[in-house]
Amino acid sequence: MKRVYNFGAGPAMLPTSVMEQARDEMLDWNGMGISVVEISHRSKEFEALLTETDELIREVSGLPDNFEILYMHGSAQMQFAAVPFNLLGLNPAHKAAYVETGNFAQLARKEASRFGNITIAASSEASNFDHIPELDVSALDPDTSYVHLTSNNTIFGTRWNQFPDTGKIPLVADMTSELLSRKLNFDQFGLIFAGLQKNLGPSGMAVVLVRKDLIGHALPQTPSLLNYATFEKNHSMPNTINTFAIYIMNLMLKWLKAQGGLPAIEQLNAEKAKLLYDVIDSHDFYIGSAQKAHRSHMNVTFNLKDSALDKKFLDEALARDLYALKGHRLVGGIRASIYNAMPLEGCQTLADFMKEFAQQNG
């Protein structure tokens, strides 16, 4: 058996120790002689696991008590509908403002437009989403129910380094590709959601961190399983929850805590990204996709000066056990996704390969 350095954007790599523990406990979890994927979600043992996961999220992230933790089906894209269903009712005008910084921000805006009056508050589409646009908060309609942004853009390799102050208008952030990769001030947000498949576990579920006063305003047509109040009332189990996803997330949170928590992982992520950006900036062989002031620490995107060499680069990288470096189909080029579980050694190995490849082919 071998393990490659997996730079895939998601489902992403998990720490080897987490995978090994899941393997070892697959047939006998918690000494019960049964797998966690077989156990009833209504059992006292699973209830204890779910409650412990709540506590770990609060401890690791610093989430305050005025936020509710919800575990919901459908990963992040289901929240593109759930957010407008639950928050447009905060104001009779049913208005929301979206900041477009990439493909997923656009998808979220298009989905929300089916349910209310949705405007584009700012966009960087004109420059192919190579930066985070300025948001003029003073221009927001005071009747706006919420402002939506995508905090990190996996396809285009940008991120918000500073979040806007939207005042009394709740700020909603899709943090799928970076939740628990850096410290946050939760006072800035009304709602944060993230699919699990980057830093938190397997695909198919989302965690929603929502201020409690924002629950209970759903539009009348909101489906029960998209209503935040339904999940709050039932501890996220109005129906059968994904028990395996909760189990893996629990292990991931314990792993993150053991690494030193958010302060340590944020510093490590910055070091990993710097290794790759330093190579890009020191070789005209590589062209970074994102403007320097807006670069992501989770998704390093770049192009080769000669795109005809892309396949050779990817083939030779794979031969070095550097896996899944092909850029998204919308933009091409190269993308290295370096989420929490990617070790520093993986980024160093990729950086060394990039230098060597540039020397041999430049």
Coordinates of N, CA and C in Angstrom, one line a residue, residues 19-134:
M19 N -7.7 8.2 9.0 CA -8.1 7.1 8.2 C -7.8 5.8 8.8
E20 N -6.7 5.7 9.5 CA -6.3 4.4 10.2 C -7.2 4.1 11.3
Q21 N -7.6 5.1 12.1 CA -8.5 4.9 13.2 C -9.9 4.4 12.7
A22 N -10.4 5.1 11.6 CA -11.7 4.7 11.0 C -11.6 3.3 10.5
R23 N -10.5 2.9 9.9 CA -10.3 1.5 9.5 C -10.3 0.5 10.6
D24 N -9.6 0.9 11.7 CA -9.5 -0.1 12.8 C -10.8 -0.2 13.6
E25 N -11.7 0.8 13.5 CA -12.9 0.8 14.2 C -14.1 0.4 13.4
M26 N -13.9 0.1 12.1 CA -15.0 -0.1 11.2 C -15.9 -1.2 11.6
L27 N -15.4 -2.3 12.1 CA -16.2 -3.4 12.5 C -16.6 -3.4 14.0
D28 N -15.9 -2.7 14.8 CA -16.1 -2.6 16.2 C -15.9 -1.2 16.7
W29 N -17.0 -0.4 16.8 CA -16.8 1.0 17.2 C -17.2 1.1 18.7
N30 N -16.4 1.7 19.5 CA -16.7 2.0 20.9 C -16.9 0.8 21.7
G31 N -16.3 -0.3 21.2 CA -16.3 -1.6 22.0 C -17.7 -2.2 21.9
M32 N -18.5 -1.9 20.9 CA -19.9 -2.4 20.9 C -20.0 -3.6 20.0
G33 N -19.0 -3.9 19.3 CA -19.1 -5.1 18.3 C -19.9 -4.8 17.1
I34 N -20.0 -3.5 16.8 CA -20.9 -3.1 15.6 C -20.2 -1.8 15.1
S35 N -20.4 -1.6 13.8 CA -19.9 -0.4 13.1 C -20.7 0.8 13.4
V36 N -20.0 2.0 13.3 CA -20.8 3.2 13.5 C -21.7 3.4 12.3
V37 N -21.5 2.8 11.2 CA -22.4 2.9 10.0 C -23.6 2.0 10.2
E38 N -23.6 1.2 11.2 CA -24.7 0.3 11.5 C -25.6 0.7 12.7
I39 N -25.0 1.6 13.5 CA -25.7 1.9 14.7 C -26.9 2.8 14.5
S40 N -27.9 2.7 15.3 CA -29.0 3.6 15.3 C -28.6 5.0 15.6
H41 N -29.1 6.0 14.8 CA -28.9 7.4 15.1 C -29.7 7.8 16.4
R42 N -30.6 7.0 16.8 CA -31.4 7.3 18.0 C -30.8 6.7 19.3
S43 N -29.7 5.9 19.1 CA -29.1 5.3 20.3 C -28.4 6.3 21.2
K44 N -28.3 5.9 22.4 CA -27.6 6.8 23.4 C -26.2 7.0 23.0
E45 N -25.6 6.0 22.4 CA -24.1 6.1 22.0 C -23.9 7.1 20.9
F46 N -24.8 7.1 19.9 CA -24.7 8.0 18.9 C -25.0 9.4 19.3
E47 N -26.0 9.6 20.1 CA -26.4 10.9 20.7 C -25.2 11.5 21.4
A48 N -24.5 10.6 22.2 CA -23.3 11.1 22.9 C -22.2 11.6 21.9
L49 N -22.0 10.8 20.8 CA -21.1 11.2 19.8 C -21.4 12.5 19.1
L50 N -22.7 12.7 18.8 CA -23.2 14.0 18.2 C -23.0 15.2 19.2
T51 N -23.3 15.0 20.4 CA -23.1 16.0 21.4 C -21.6 16.4 21.6
E52 N -20.8 15.3 21.6 CA -19.4 15.6 21.7 C -18.8 16.4 20.5
T53 N -19.4 16.1 19.3 CA -19.0 16.8 18.1 C -19.4 18.3 18.2
D54 N -20.6 18.5 18.7 CA -21.0 19.9 19.0 C -20.0 20.6 19.9
E55 N -19.6 20.0 20.9 CA -18.7 20.6 21.9 C -17.3 20.8 21.3
L56 N -16.9 19.9 20.5 CA -15.6 20.0 19.8 C -15.6 21.2 18.8
I57 N -16.7 21.4 18.1 CA -16.8 22.5 17.2 C -16.6 23.8 17.9
R58 N -17.4 23.9 19.0 CA -17.3 25.2 19.8 C -15.9 25.4 20.4
E59 N -15.3 24.3 20.9 CA -14.0 24.5 21.5 C -13.0 24.9 20.5
V60 N -12.9 24.2 19.4 CA -11.9 24.4 18.4 C -12.1 25.8 17.7
S61 N -13.3 26.1 17.3 CA -13.6 27.3 16.6 C -13.8 28.6 17.4
G62 N -14.1 28.4 18.7 CA -14.5 29.6 19.5 C -15.9 30.1 19.2
L63 N -16.8 29.2 18.7 CA -18.1 29.6 18.3 C -18.9 30.0 19.6
P64 N -19.5 31.2 19.6 CA -20.2 31.6 20.8 C -21.5 30.9 21.0
D65 N -22.1 31.0 22.2 CA -23.3 30.3 22.6 C -24.6 30.8 21.8
N66 N -24.5 32.0 21.2 CA -25.7 32.5 20.5 C -25.8 32.0 19.1
F67 N -24.9 31.0 18.8 CA -25.0 30.3 17.5 C -25.4 28.9 17.7
E68 N -26.2 28.4 16.7 CA -26.7 27.0 16.7 C -25.8 26.3 15.7
I69 N -25.6 25.0 16.0 CA -24.8 24.1 15.1 C -25.8 23.1 14.5
L70 N -25.9 23.2 13.2 CA -26.8 22.3 12.4 C -26.0 21.4 11.5
Y71 N -26.4 20.1 11.4 CA -25.8 19.2 10.4 C -26.9 18.8 9.4
M72 N -26.6 19.2 8.1 CA -27.7 19.1 7.1 C -27.2 18.3 5.9
H73 N -28.2 17.7 5.3 CA -28.0 16.9 4.1 C -27.6 17.8 2.9
G74 N -27.0 17.2 1.8 CA -26.9 17.9 0.6 C -25.6 18.7 0.4
S75 N -24.7 18.7 1.3 CA -23.5 19.4 1.3 C -23.8 20.9 1.1
A76 N -22.8 21.7 0.6 CA -22.9 23.1 0.6 C -23.9 23.6 -0.4
Q77 N -24.0 22.9 -1.6 CA -24.9 23.5 -2.6 C -26.4 23.4 -2.2
M78 N -26.8 22.5 -1.3 CA -28.1 22.5 -0.8 C -28.4 23.8 0.0
Q79 N -27.4 24.3 0.6 CA -27.5 25.6 1.3 C -27.8 26.8 0.4
F80 N -27.5 26.6 -0.9 CA -27.8 27.7 -1.8 C -29.3 28.0 -1.9
A81 N -30.1 26.9 -1.6 CA -31.5 27.1 -1.5 C -31.9 27.3 -0.1
A82 N -31.3 26.6 0.9 CA -31.7 26.7 2.3 C -31.5 28.1 2.8
V83 N -30.5 28.8 2.5 CA -30.2 30.1 3.0 C -31.3 31.1 2.6
P84 N -31.7 31.2 1.3 CA -32.8 32.2 1.0 C -34.1 31.7 1.5
F85 N -34.4 30.4 1.6 CA -35.6 29.9 2.2 C -35.7 30.4 3.6
N86 N -34.6 30.4 4.4 CA -34.7 30.7 5.8 C -34.5 32.1 6.1
L87 N -33.8 32.9 5.3 CA -33.4 34.3 5.7 C -34.1 35.3 4.9
L88 N -34.7 35.0 3.7 CA -35.4 36.1 3.0 C -36.6 36.6 3.8
G89 N -37.1 35.8 4.6 CA -38.3 36.2 5.4 C -37.9 37.1 6.5
L90 N -36.7 37.5 6.7 CA -36.3 38.4 7.7 C -36.8 39.8 7.4
N91 N -37.1 40.1 6.1 CA -37.6 41.4 5.7 C -38.7 41.2 4.7
P92 N -39.8 41.9 4.8 CA -40.9 41.7 3.9 C -40.5 41.9 2.4
A93 N -39.5 42.6 2.1 CA -39.1 42.9 0.8 C -38.4 41.7 0.1
H94 N -38.0 40.7 0.9 CA -37.4 39.5 0.4 C -36.2 39.8 -0.5
K95 N -35.4 40.7 -0.1 CA -34.2 41.1 -0.9 C -32.9 40.5 -0.2
A96 N -32.0 40.2 -1.1 CA -30.7 39.7 -0.7 C -29.6 40.2 -1.6
A97 N -28.4 40.4 -1.2 CA -27.3 40.9 -2.0 C -26.2 39.9 -2.0
Y98 N -25.7 39.6 -3.2 CA -24.6 38.6 -3.4 C -23.4 39.2 -4.0
V99 N -22.2 38.8 -3.4 CA -20.9 39.2 -4.0 C -20.4 38.0 -4.8
E100 N -20.2 38.3 -6.1 CA -19.7 37.2 -7.0 C -18.2 37.2 -7.1
T101 N -17.6 36.2 -6.6 CA -16.1 36.1 -6.7 C -15.7 34.8 -7.3
G102 N -16.6 34.0 -7.9 CA -16.3 32.8 -8.6 C -17.5 32.0 -9.0
N103 N -17.3 30.8 -9.4 CA -18.4 29.9 -9.9 C -19.4 29.6 -8.9
F104 N -19.0 29.2 -7.7 CA -19.9 28.8 -6.7 C -20.7 30.0 -6.1
A105 N -20.1 31.2 -6.1 CA -20.8 32.4 -5.7 C -21.9 32.7 -6.7
Q106 N -21.6 32.4 -8.0 CA -22.6 32.7 -9.0 C -23.8 31.6 -8.9
L107 N -23.4 30.4 -8.7 CA -24.4 29.3 -8.5 C -25.3 29.6 -7.4
A108 N -24.8 30.1 -6.2 CA -25.6 30.5 -5.1 C -26.5 31.6 -5.4
R109 N -26.0 32.6 -6.1 CA -26.9 33.7 -6.5 C -28.0 33.3 -7.4
K110 N -27.7 32.5 -8.4 CA -28.7 32.0 -9.3 C -29.8 31.2 -8.6
E111 N -29.4 30.4 -7.7 CA -30.4 29.6 -7.0 C -31.3 30.4 -6.1
A112 N -30.7 31.4 -5.4 CA -31.5 32.3 -4.6 C -32.4 33.1 -5.4
S113 N -32.1 33.5 -6.6 CA -32.9 34.3 -7.4 C -34.3 33.7 -7.7
R114 N -34.4 32.4 -7.5 CA -35.7 31.7 -7.7 C -36.7 32.0 -6.6
F115 N -36.2 32.6 -5.5 CA -37.1 32.7 -4.3 C -37.3 34.1 -3.9
G116 N -36.5 35.1 -4.4 CA -36.6 36.5 -4.0 C -36.0 37.4 -4.9
N117 N -35.9 38.7 -4.4 CA -35.3 39.8 -5.2 C -33.8 39.8 -4.9
I118 N -33.0 39.3 -5.8 CA -31.5 39.1 -5.5 C -30.7 40.1 -6.4
T119 N -29.8 40.8 -5.8 CA -29.0 41.7 -6.5 C -27.5 41.3 -6.4
I120 N -26.7 41.7 -7.4 CA -25.2 41.5 -7.3 C -24.6 42.8 -6.7
A121 N -24.1 42.7 -5.5 CA -23.6 43.8 -4.8 C -22.2 44.2 -5.3
A122 N -21.4 43.2 -5.8 CA -20.1 43.4 -6.3 C -19.6 42.1 -7.0
S123 N -18.8 42.3 -8.0 CA -18.3 41.2 -8.8 C -16.9 41.4 -9.3
S124 N -16.2 40.3 -9.5 CA -14.8 40.4 -10.1 C -14.8 39.6 -11.4
E125 N -16.0 39.3 -12.0 CA -16.1 38.5 -13.2 C -15.4 39.1 -14.3
A126 N -15.4 40.4 -14.4 CA -14.7 41.1 -15.6 C -13.3 40.8 -15.7
S127 N -12.6 40.5 -14.6 CA -11.2 40.1 -14.6 C -11.0 38.6 -14.4
N128 N -12.0 37.8 -14.7 CA -12.0 36.4 -14.5 C -11.7 36.0 -13.1
F129 N -12.3 36.7 -12.2 CA -12.3 36.4 -10.8 C -10.9 36.3 -10.2
D130 N -10.0 37.2 -10.6 CA -8.7 37.1 -10.1 C -8.4 37.9 -8.8
H131 N -9.5 38.5 -8.3 CA -9.3 39.2 -7.0 C -10.7 39.3 -6.3
I132 N -10.7 39.8 -5.1 CA -11.9 40.0 -4.3 C -12.3 41.5 -4.6
P133 N -13.5 41.7 -5.1 CA -13.9 43.1 -5.4 C -14.3 43.9 -4.1
E134 N -14.2 45.2 -4.3 CA -14.6 46.1 -3.2 C -16.2 46.0 -3.1

